[in-house]
Steps between C-alpha positions, in 0.01 A plus 500: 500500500283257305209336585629194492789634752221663718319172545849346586591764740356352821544874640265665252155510357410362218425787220165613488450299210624203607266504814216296557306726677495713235489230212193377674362910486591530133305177398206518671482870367510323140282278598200728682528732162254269281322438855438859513396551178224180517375636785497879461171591444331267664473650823675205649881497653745278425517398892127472448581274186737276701240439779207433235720248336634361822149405590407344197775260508473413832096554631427665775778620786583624840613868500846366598529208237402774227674748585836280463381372256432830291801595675388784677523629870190414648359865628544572065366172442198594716415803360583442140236177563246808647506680154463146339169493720381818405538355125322209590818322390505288815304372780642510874358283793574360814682171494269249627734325707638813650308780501776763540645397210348604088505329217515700198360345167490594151102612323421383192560851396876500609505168274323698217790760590754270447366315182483860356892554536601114394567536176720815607683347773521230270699686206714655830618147654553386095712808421748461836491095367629618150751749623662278753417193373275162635783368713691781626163666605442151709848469612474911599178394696702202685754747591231768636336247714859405641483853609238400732737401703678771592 
């Protein structure tokens, strides 16, 4: 049976590489690759990455907030923020309107950090621009964020 029959066939899957799931595995594997790399001796993780940059776009964040936003569980979120601590990465405090809550910002070393890797991540988000091209890499990102949905 083709794949094209498969994805027909109400009864079956699609094939395994025809699935989203799995299309969505393969690509952000691609993607993470040159992440990796930028990042591999730096003593800094690419979930560690996505928080530091997640905070410089956005200034300073509930645990909750950031960890969506980062798109992390929160007890990883919380701990991956400890080690960011430790690196004195990040500040954490009490929220000042509710004190059970913590806001977690960004140092002026995690934006030295960041600055550091820019040119890197830079050449990364070109590259996936000249492979897939200016408006099927926007129209790819419309169709992620429809995902949202789900």
């Amino acid at each position: 049976m083709t794949e094209d029959m498969q994805l027909e066939d109400s009864t079956a899957l699609p094939s395994t590489r025809r699935s989203v799931p799995i299309a969505l595995i393969r690509a952000r594997e691609k993607v993470m690759v040159p992440i990796r790399e930028m990042l591999a001796n730096s003593g800094i993780t690419e979930q560690q990455w996505r928080i530091l940059r997640v905070l410089e776009e956005n200034g300073p964040l509930d645990a909750s907030t950031l960890a969506e936003r980062a798109c992390l569980l929160l007890p990883s979120q919380t701990r991956i923020v400890q080690s960011l601590l430790e690196k004195g990465l990040v500040t954490r405090q009490a929220d000042k309107k509710d004190r059970r809550k913590q806001t977690v910002a960004i140092t002026g070393e995690g934006r030295h950090f960041i600055e550091s890797k820019l040119k890197d991540a830079q050449l990364i988000a070109k590259r996936i621009e000249e492979v897939i091209g200016k408006e099927k890499l926007r129209q790819l990102l419309d169709i992620l964020e429809e995902f949202q949905k789900l």
